[in-house]
């Protein structure tokens, strides 16, 4: 943790994880079994004081946003909730066309909570996986100190394995925070807690994706979807108008109006792995068209600006390119 101390000697720290905060949030109100499951999601900013030698590009950073969620539910709801987390993960990984595999990690040597709790938690995760019919490997002793977990991995284009998401079942934090709900029997019960992060962190996920795709993000995800390249400065205004048309359609365009040759601008755009390069010369400027170059395909011909924008909007909306 990053820890600070004020002049009165009070220690404070930057939040390294959301779990305790969500437990406190749950505890602020009385819950009935009819309210459960209660699900909190918080893509909040977290900080961890990693040693500088461990930092690595986007893959290990000190400040990051986790797609974090915590689900508080009854024992009977655990399997359905875990299965729903697995479904959600599969839907996300499918969107990015990733090849995923599952691992179940069981109780580690250093842990909190008694063995009866661990037995129940491991059985619940095993049943959720079995019910789902996905293949998985068991990693004995690799669970978190507070509970067993399901990890989702992907293999990238170079055969390397990366951990993406994790779903962890936890009976210990609810115990430590004294969390309760009122059951149908009018007595107090302890909820189970599920920790869910499917991207891991957005920074890390983008890092893995960039590695996997060799920097060639699909156009729907790319920070710059199309770069507009005027051939001479006489076409700067027409090129800027194309960028405006893209922006008006909610698309991400950029203008390269540097005093460089168009060949140089194309090379630079290719180095940045930009999918569409829209060249605007005298003819294009006069006819409200662009000459389209596409990453990996080269010159694909002249297109009216409105037609190109409609095509890109369609590709973005359907995530088809
Ligand atoms: Zn958590």
Tab-separated table of C-alpha atoms and ligand atoms in Angstrom:
chain	number	residue	atom	x	y	z
A	1	UNK	CA	0.000	0.000	0.000
A	2	UNK	CA	0.950	3.633	-0.412
A	3	UNK	CA	0.810	4.941	3.164
A	4	UNK	CA	0.968	8.557	4.296
A	5	UNK	CA	0.957	10.177	7.706
A	6	UNK	CA	-0.396	13.621	8.559
A	7	UNK	CA	1.074	16.052	11.124
A	8	UNK	CA	-1.008	14.465	13.909
A	9	UNK	CA	0.516	11.088	13.180
A	10	UNK	CA	-2.660	9.676	11.646
A	11	UNK	CA	-1.886	7.068	9.033
A	12	UNK	CA	-3.833	6.960	5.806
A	13	UNK	CA	-3.438	4.840	2.721
A	14	UNK	CA	-4.507	4.828	-0.902
A	15	UNK	CA	-7.100	2.126	-1.510
A	16	UNK	CA	-5.445	-1.052	-2.824
A	17	UNK	CA	-8.694	-3.044	-3.251
A	18	UNK	CA	-12.464	-2.487	-3.114
A	19	UNK	CA	-13.503	-5.536	-1.070
A	20	UNK	CA	-13.490	-4.050	2.464
A	21	UNK	CA	-15.293	-0.900	1.249
A	22	UNK	CA	-18.044	-2.982	-0.329
A	23	UNK	CA	-18.432	-4.981	2.890
A	24	UNK	CA	-18.822	-1.711	4.806
A	25	UNK	CA	-21.352	-0.519	2.210
A	26	UNK	CA	-23.357	-3.726	2.583
A	27	UNK	CA	-23.311	-3.345	6.373
A	28	UNK	CA	-24.823	0.163	6.228
A	29	UNK	CA	-28.323	-1.215	5.800
A	30	UNK	CA	-30.248	-4.156	7.182
A	31	UNK	CA	-30.830	-6.832	4.534
A	32	UNK	CA	-33.541	-9.439	4.240
A	33	UNK	CA	-33.149	-12.681	2.316
A	34	UNK	CA	-35.590	-11.154	-0.196
A	35	UNK	CA	-32.983	-8.448	-1.068
A	36	UNK	CA	-30.319	-10.974	-1.972
A	37	UNK	CA	-28.303	-11.228	-4.094
A	38	UNK	CA	-26.947	-7.706	-3.557
A	39	UNK	CA	-24.414	-6.869	-6.258
A	40	UNK	CA	-21.991	-3.938	-6.152
A	41	UNK	CA	-19.865	-3.022	-9.143
A	42	UNK	CA	-17.153	-0.379	-8.995
A	43	UNK	CA	-14.609	0.233	-11.768
A	44	UNK	CA	-12.681	2.351	-9.265
A	45	UNK	CA	-9.080	3.484	-9.195
A	46	UNK	CA	-6.741	1.379	-7.051
A	47	UNK	CA	-3.118	1.899	-6.039
A	48	UNK	CA	-0.510	-0.662	-5.099
A	49	UNK	CA	3.056	0.118	-4.186
A	50	UNK	CA	4.707	-2.437	-6.459
A	51	UNK	CA	8.525	-2.476	-6.330
A	52	UNK	CA	9.824	-0.483	-9.305
A	53	UNK	CA	11.565	-3.585	-10.672
A	54	UNK	CA	8.209	-5.371	-10.928
A	55	UNK	CA	6.569	-2.651	-13.060
A	56	UNK	CA	6.028	-3.733	-16.641
A	57	UNK	CA	4.337	-1.623	-19.310
A	58	UNK	CA	0.572	-1.737	-18.918
A	59	UNK	CA	0.771	-5.238	-17.475
A	60	UNK	CA	1.901	-4.278	-13.985
A	61	UNK	CA	1.300	-0.715	-12.882
A	62	UNK	CA	0.890	1.140	-9.586
A	63	UNK	CA	-2.395	2.838	-10.410
A	64	UNK	CA	-5.149	0.978	-12.205
A	65	UNK	CA	-8.904	0.515	-12.567
A	66	UNK	CA	-10.255	-2.927	-11.805
A	67	UNK	CA	-13.647	-3.980	-13.180
A	68	UNK	CA	-14.465	-5.034	-9.676
A	69	UNK	CA	-17.723	-6.404	-8.338
A	70	UNK	CA	-18.849	-8.061	-5.129
A	71	UNK	CA	-21.946	-10.147	-4.819
A	72	UNK	CA	-23.514	-10.875	-1.440
A	73	UNK	CA	-25.898	-13.817	-1.544
A	74	UNK	CA	-27.331	-16.754	0.353
A	75	UNK	CA	-25.576	-20.086	0.369
A	76	UNK	CA	-28.289	-21.450	-1.949
A	77	UNK	CA	-27.624	-18.679	-4.507
A	78	UNK	CA	-23.862	-19.189	-4.718
A	79	UNK	CA	-23.897	-21.666	-7.593
A	80	UNK	CA	-26.238	-19.597	-9.779
A	81	UNK	CA	-24.284	-16.434	-9.111
A	82	UNK	CA	-20.925	-18.049	-9.872
A	83	UNK	CA	-22.369	-19.590	-13.039
A	84	UNK	CA	-23.653	-16.122	-14.068
A	85	UNK	CA	-20.142	-14.701	-13.518
A	86	UNK	CA	-18.710	-17.404	-15.789
A	87	UNK	CA	-21.324	-16.592	-18.456
A	88	UNK	CA	-20.521	-12.905	-18.229
A	89	UNK	CA	-16.804	-13.638	-18.594
A	90	UNK	CA	-17.362	-15.864	-21.623
A	91	UNK	CA	-19.516	-13.176	-23.278
A	92	UNK	CA	-16.750	-10.595	-22.804
A	93	UNK	CA	-13.927	-12.830	-24.016
A	94	UNK	CA	-15.982	-13.832	-27.041
A	95	UNK	CA	-16.384	-10.151	-27.929
A	96	UNK	CA	-12.583	-9.940	-28.195
A	97	UNK	CA	-12.351	-13.346	-29.871
A	98	UNK	CA	-10.114	-14.769	-27.140
A	99	UNK	CA	-9.428	-18.423	-26.575
A	100	UNK	CA	-10.079	-18.993	-22.865
A	101	UNK	CA	-9.540	-21.800	-20.382
A	102	UNK	CA	-10.538	-22.232	-16.732
A	103	UNK	CA	-8.656	-23.122	-13.582
A	104	UNK	CA	-9.988	-23.889	-10.132
A	105	UNK	CA	-7.594	-22.933	-7.344
A	106	UNK	CA	-8.121	-24.515	-3.942
A	107	UNK	CA	-7.087	-23.728	-0.345
A	108	UNK	CA	-3.501	-22.509	0.126
A	109	UNK	CA	-1.307	-23.453	3.101
A	110	UNK	CA	-1.503	-19.902	4.498
A	111	UNK	CA	-5.186	-19.086	4.893
A	112	UNK	CA	-7.873	-17.685	7.143
A	113	UNK	CA	-11.112	-19.464	8.025
A	114	UNK	CA	-11.770	-23.017	9.184
A	115	UNK	CA	-11.704	-26.087	6.987
A	116	UNK	CA	-15.473	-26.601	7.048
A	117	UNK	CA	-15.901	-23.226	5.274
A	118	UNK	CA	-13.251	-24.152	2.725
A	119	UNK	CA	-14.964	-27.491	2.066
A	120	UNK	CA	-18.256	-25.736	1.322
A	121	UNK	CA	-16.673	-23.033	-0.816
A	122	UNK	CA	-14.628	-25.445	-2.937
A	123	UNK	CA	-17.634	-27.711	-3.430
A	124	UNK	CA	-19.783	-24.762	-4.586
A	125	UNK	CA	-17.239	-23.650	-7.195
A	126	UNK	CA	-16.696	-27.191	-8.435
A	127	UNK	CA	-20.444	-27.665	-8.866
A	128	UNK	CA	-20.820	-24.343	-10.689
A	129	UNK	CA	-18.057	-25.315	-13.124
A	130	UNK	CA	-19.398	-28.843	-13.619
A	131	UNK	CA	-22.906	-27.559	-14.166
A	132	UNK	CA	-21.551	-25.181	-16.755
A	133	UNK	CA	-19.893	-27.991	-18.637
A	134	UNK	CA	-16.611	-26.120	-19.190
A	135	UNK	CA	-13.257	-27.894	-19.057
A	136	UNK	CA	-11.004	-26.799	-16.199
A	137	UNK	CA	-7.767	-27.644	-14.480
A	138	UNK	CA	-7.424	-27.839	-10.687
A	139	UNK	CA	-4.558	-25.921	-9.070
A	140	UNK	CA	-4.214	-27.413	-5.604
A	141	UNK	CA	-3.181	-24.850	-2.999
A	142	UNK	CA	-3.306	-21.847	-5.328
A	143	UNK	CA	-6.429	-20.138	-3.949
A	144	UNK	CA	-6.554	-16.698	-2.322
A	145	UNK	CA	-5.930	-16.604	1.425
A	146	UNK	CA	-9.646	-15.943	2.036
A	147	UNK	CA	-11.232	-18.365	-0.401
A	148	UNK	CA	-10.993	-20.627	-3.456
A	149	UNK	CA	-11.244	-19.104	-6.917
A	150	UNK	CA	-11.931	-19.737	-10.568
A	151	UNK	CA	-9.379	-18.116	-12.857
A	152	UNK	CA	-9.911	-17.544	-16.554
A	153	UNK	CA	-6.874	-17.624	-18.776
A	154	UNK	CA	-6.224	-16.963	-22.431
A	155	UNK	CA	-3.476	-18.096	-24.755
A	156	UNK	CA	-2.187	-15.343	-27.017
A	157	UNK	CA	-0.988	-15.414	-30.623
A	158	UNK	CA	2.531	-16.329	-29.452
A	159	UNK	CA	1.326	-19.221	-27.298
A	160	UNK	CA	1.782	-17.374	-24.015
A	161	UNK	CA	-0.792	-17.840	-21.267
A	162	UNK	CA	-2.298	-14.825	-19.483
A	163	UNK	CA	-4.631	-14.665	-16.556
A	164	UNK	CA	-7.676	-12.535	-17.306
A	165	UNK	CA	-10.579	-12.723	-14.910
A	166	UNK	CA	-11.166	-14.250	-11.555
A	167	UNK	CA	-14.213	-15.279	-9.561
A	168	UNK	CA	-13.544	-15.890	-5.879
A	169	UNK	CA	-15.870	-17.263	-3.260
A	170	UNK	CA	-15.362	-15.901	0.215
A	171	UNK	CA	-17.028	-16.830	3.511
A	172	UNK	CA	-14.295	-15.156	5.542
A	173	UNK	CA	-14.695	-11.424	4.891
A	174	UNK	CA	-18.459	-11.543	5.678
A	175	UNK	CA	-17.472	-13.211	8.962
A	176	UNK	CA	-14.829	-10.615	9.784
A	177	UNK	CA	-17.093	-7.679	8.942
A	178	UNK	CA	-20.005	-9.290	10.815
A	179	UNK	CA	-22.273	-9.110	7.747
A	180	UNK	CA	-25.782	-10.504	8.141
A	181	UNK	CA	-29.169	-10.836	6.537
A	182	UNK	CA	-32.503	-11.796	8.043
A	183	UNK	CA	-33.639	-15.183	6.749
A	184	UNK	CA	-37.144	-16.501	6.129
A	185	UNK	CA	-36.905	-17.921	9.649
A	186	UNK	CA	-36.486	-14.369	11.035
A	187	UNK	CA	-33.033	-15.237	12.337
A	188	UNK	CA	-29.730	-13.634	11.349
A	189	UNK	CA	-27.600	-15.439	8.774
A	190	UNK	CA	-24.221	-14.842	7.222
A	191	UNK	CA	-24.197	-14.053	3.477
A	192	UNK	CA	-21.586	-15.528	1.147
A	193	UNK	CA	-19.459	-13.075	-0.827
A	194	UNK	CA	-18.279	-13.468	-4.416
A	195	UNK	CA	-15.427	-11.316	-5.741
A	196	UNK	CA	-15.626	-10.856	-9.507
A	197	UNK	CA	-13.173	-9.149	-11.885
A	198	UNK	CA	-13.430	-10.290	-15.493
A	199	UNK	CA	-11.056	-7.948	-17.309
A	200	UNK	CA	-8.707	-8.051	-14.297
A	201	UNK	CA	-7.825	-4.424	-14.723
A	202	UNK	CA	-8.562	-2.383	-17.823
A	203	UNK	CA	-4.893	-1.421	-18.133
A	204	UNK	CA	-3.692	-5.018	-17.974
A	205	UNK	CA	-6.417	-6.248	-20.307
A	206	UNK	CA	-5.519	-3.637	-22.940
A	207	UNK	CA	-1.840	-4.607	-22.486
A	208	UNK	CA	-2.623	-8.286	-23.084
A	209	UNK	CA	-4.791	-7.406	-26.086
A	210	UNK	CA	-2.016	-5.256	-27.615
A	211	UNK	CA	0.470	-8.108	-27.149
A	212	UNK	CA	-1.955	-10.649	-28.584
A	213	UNK	CA	-2.857	-8.540	-31.624
A	214	UNK	CA	0.624	-7.137	-32.273
A	215	UNK	CA	-0.784	-3.654	-31.690
A	216	UNK	CA	-3.475	-4.084	-34.351
A	217	UNK	CA	-6.605	-3.273	-32.374
A	218	UNK	CA	-9.902	-3.858	-34.170
A	219	UNK	CA	-11.315	-0.663	-35.597
A	220	UNK	CA	-14.244	-0.520	-33.148
A	221	UNK	CA	-11.759	-0.375	-30.263
A	222	UNK	CA	-8.916	1.664	-31.766
A	223	UNK	CA	-8.265	5.065	-30.156
A	224	UNK	CA	-7.878	6.558	-33.640
A	225	UNK	CA	-10.167	4.840	-36.140
A	226	UNK	CA	-9.264	6.897	-39.195
A	227	UNK	CA	-6.542	9.429	-39.871
A	228	UNK	CA	-7.136	12.048	-42.556
A	229	UNK	CA	-4.152	12.950	-44.716
A	230	UNK	CA	-4.282	16.076	-46.899
A	231	UNK	CA	-1.815	15.881	-49.798
A	232	UNK	CA	-0.934	19.597	-49.606
A	233	UNK	CA	-1.967	22.376	-47.257
A	234	UNK	CA	-4.558	23.468	-49.843
A	235	UNK	CA	-6.633	20.485	-48.692
A	236	UNK	CA	-6.254	21.118	-44.950
A	237	UNK	CA	-9.723	22.638	-44.587
A	238	UNK	CA	-11.434	19.859	-46.544
A	239	UNK	CA	-9.519	17.258	-44.491
A	240	UNK	CA	-10.496	18.957	-41.221
A	241	UNK	CA	-14.128	18.852	-42.374
A	242	UNK	CA	-13.823	15.056	-42.785
A	243	UNK	CA	-12.574	14.770	-39.194
A	244	UNK	CA	-15.569	16.863	-38.067
A	245	UNK	CA	-17.970	14.611	-39.987
A	246	UNK	CA	-16.451	11.566	-38.278
A	247	UNK	CA	-16.757	13.214	-34.852
A	248	UNK	CA	-20.384	14.159	-35.527
A	249	UNK	CA	-21.081	10.448	-36.130
A	250	UNK	CA	-19.402	9.570	-32.825
A	251	UNK	CA	-16.287	8.205	-34.561
A	252	UNK	CA	-12.658	8.912	-33.708
A	253	UNK	CA	-10.743	10.660	-36.468
A	254	UNK	CA	-7.503	12.586	-36.461
A	255	UNK	CA	-5.984	15.118	-38.867
A	256	UNK	CA	-2.365	14.898	-39.968
A	257	UNK	CA	-1.740	18.358	-41.415
A	258	UNK	CA	2.010	18.355	-40.875
A	259	UNK	CA	4.064	19.756	-43.744
A	260	UNK	CA	5.236	16.270	-44.705
A	261	UNK	CA	4.795	14.278	-47.899
A	262	UNK	CA	1.707	12.085	-48.011
A	263	UNK	CA	4.032	9.055	-48.323
A	264	UNK	CA	5.615	9.962	-44.999
A	265	UNK	CA	2.196	10.488	-43.388
A	266	UNK	CA	1.060	7.050	-44.586
A	267	UNK	CA	4.206	5.400	-43.206
A	268	UNK	CA	3.721	7.087	-39.826
A	269	UNK	CA	0.047	6.073	-39.699
A	270	UNK	CA	1.023	2.488	-40.547
A	271	UNK	CA	3.539	2.459	-37.699
A	272	UNK	CA	0.708	3.511	-35.395
A	273	UNK	CA	-1.389	0.588	-36.745
A	274	UNK	CA	-4.234	2.940	-37.658
A	275	UNK	CA	-6.848	1.005	-39.624
A	276	UNK	CA	-8.055	3.667	-42.068
A	277	UNK	CA	-5.959	6.320	-43.804
A	278	UNK	CA	-8.113	8.795	-45.724
A	279	UNK	CA	-6.112	10.697	-48.327
A	280	UNK	CA	-7.568	14.020	-49.496
A	281	UNK	CA	-6.114	15.553	-52.669
A	282	UNK	CA	-7.451	18.255	-54.950
A	283	UNK	CA	-9.986	15.950	-56.642
A	284	UNK	CA	-11.245	14.450	-53.383
A	285	UNK	CA	-11.578	17.886	-51.779
A	286	UNK	CA	-13.703	19.103	-54.692
A	287	UNK	CA	-15.949	16.022	-54.759
A	288	UNK	CA	-16.357	15.451	-50.968
A	289	UNK	CA	-14.676	12.075	-51.281
A	290	UNK	CA	-11.676	10.374	-49.674
A	291	UNK	CA	-9.154	7.952	-51.111
A	292	UNK	CA	-9.185	5.056	-48.643
A	293	UNK	CA	-6.161	3.029	-47.553
A	294	UNK	CA	-6.814	0.169	-45.186
A	295	UNK	CA	-4.383	-1.491	-42.774
A	296	UNK	CA	-3.298	-4.797	-44.295
A	297	UNK	CA	-5.237	-4.218	-47.539
A	298	UNK	CA	-3.596	-1.119	-49.061
A	299	UNK	CA	-5.491	1.150	-51.440
A	300	UNK	CA	-9.196	0.268	-51.548
A	301	UNK	CA	-10.436	3.085	-53.774
A	302	UNK	CA	-12.249	6.389	-53.588
A	303	UNK	CA	-15.380	6.690	-51.496
A	304	UNK	CA	-17.801	9.553	-50.820
A	305	UNK	CA	-17.197	10.830	-47.266
A	306	UNK	CA	-20.792	10.073	-46.224
A	307	UNK	CA	-20.496	6.495	-47.486
A	308	UNK	CA	-17.209	5.897	-45.682
A	309	UNK	CA	-18.595	7.331	-42.438
A	310	UNK	CA	-21.684	5.094	-42.682
A	311	UNK	CA	-19.488	2.024	-43.263
A	312	UNK	CA	-17.226	2.826	-40.307
A	313	UNK	CA	-20.216	3.532	-38.067
A	314	UNK	CA	-21.674	0.128	-39.011
A	315	UNK	CA	-18.365	-1.667	-38.365
A	316	UNK	CA	-18.095	0.058	-34.998
A	317	UNK	CA	-21.670	-0.657	-33.930
A	318	UNK	CA	-21.471	-4.342	-34.900
A	319	UNK	CA	-17.801	-4.734	-33.820
A	320	UNK	CA	-17.274	-6.448	-37.158
A	321	UNK	CA	-13.890	-4.949	-38.077
B	1	LIG	ZN1	-12.800	-8.361	-3.846
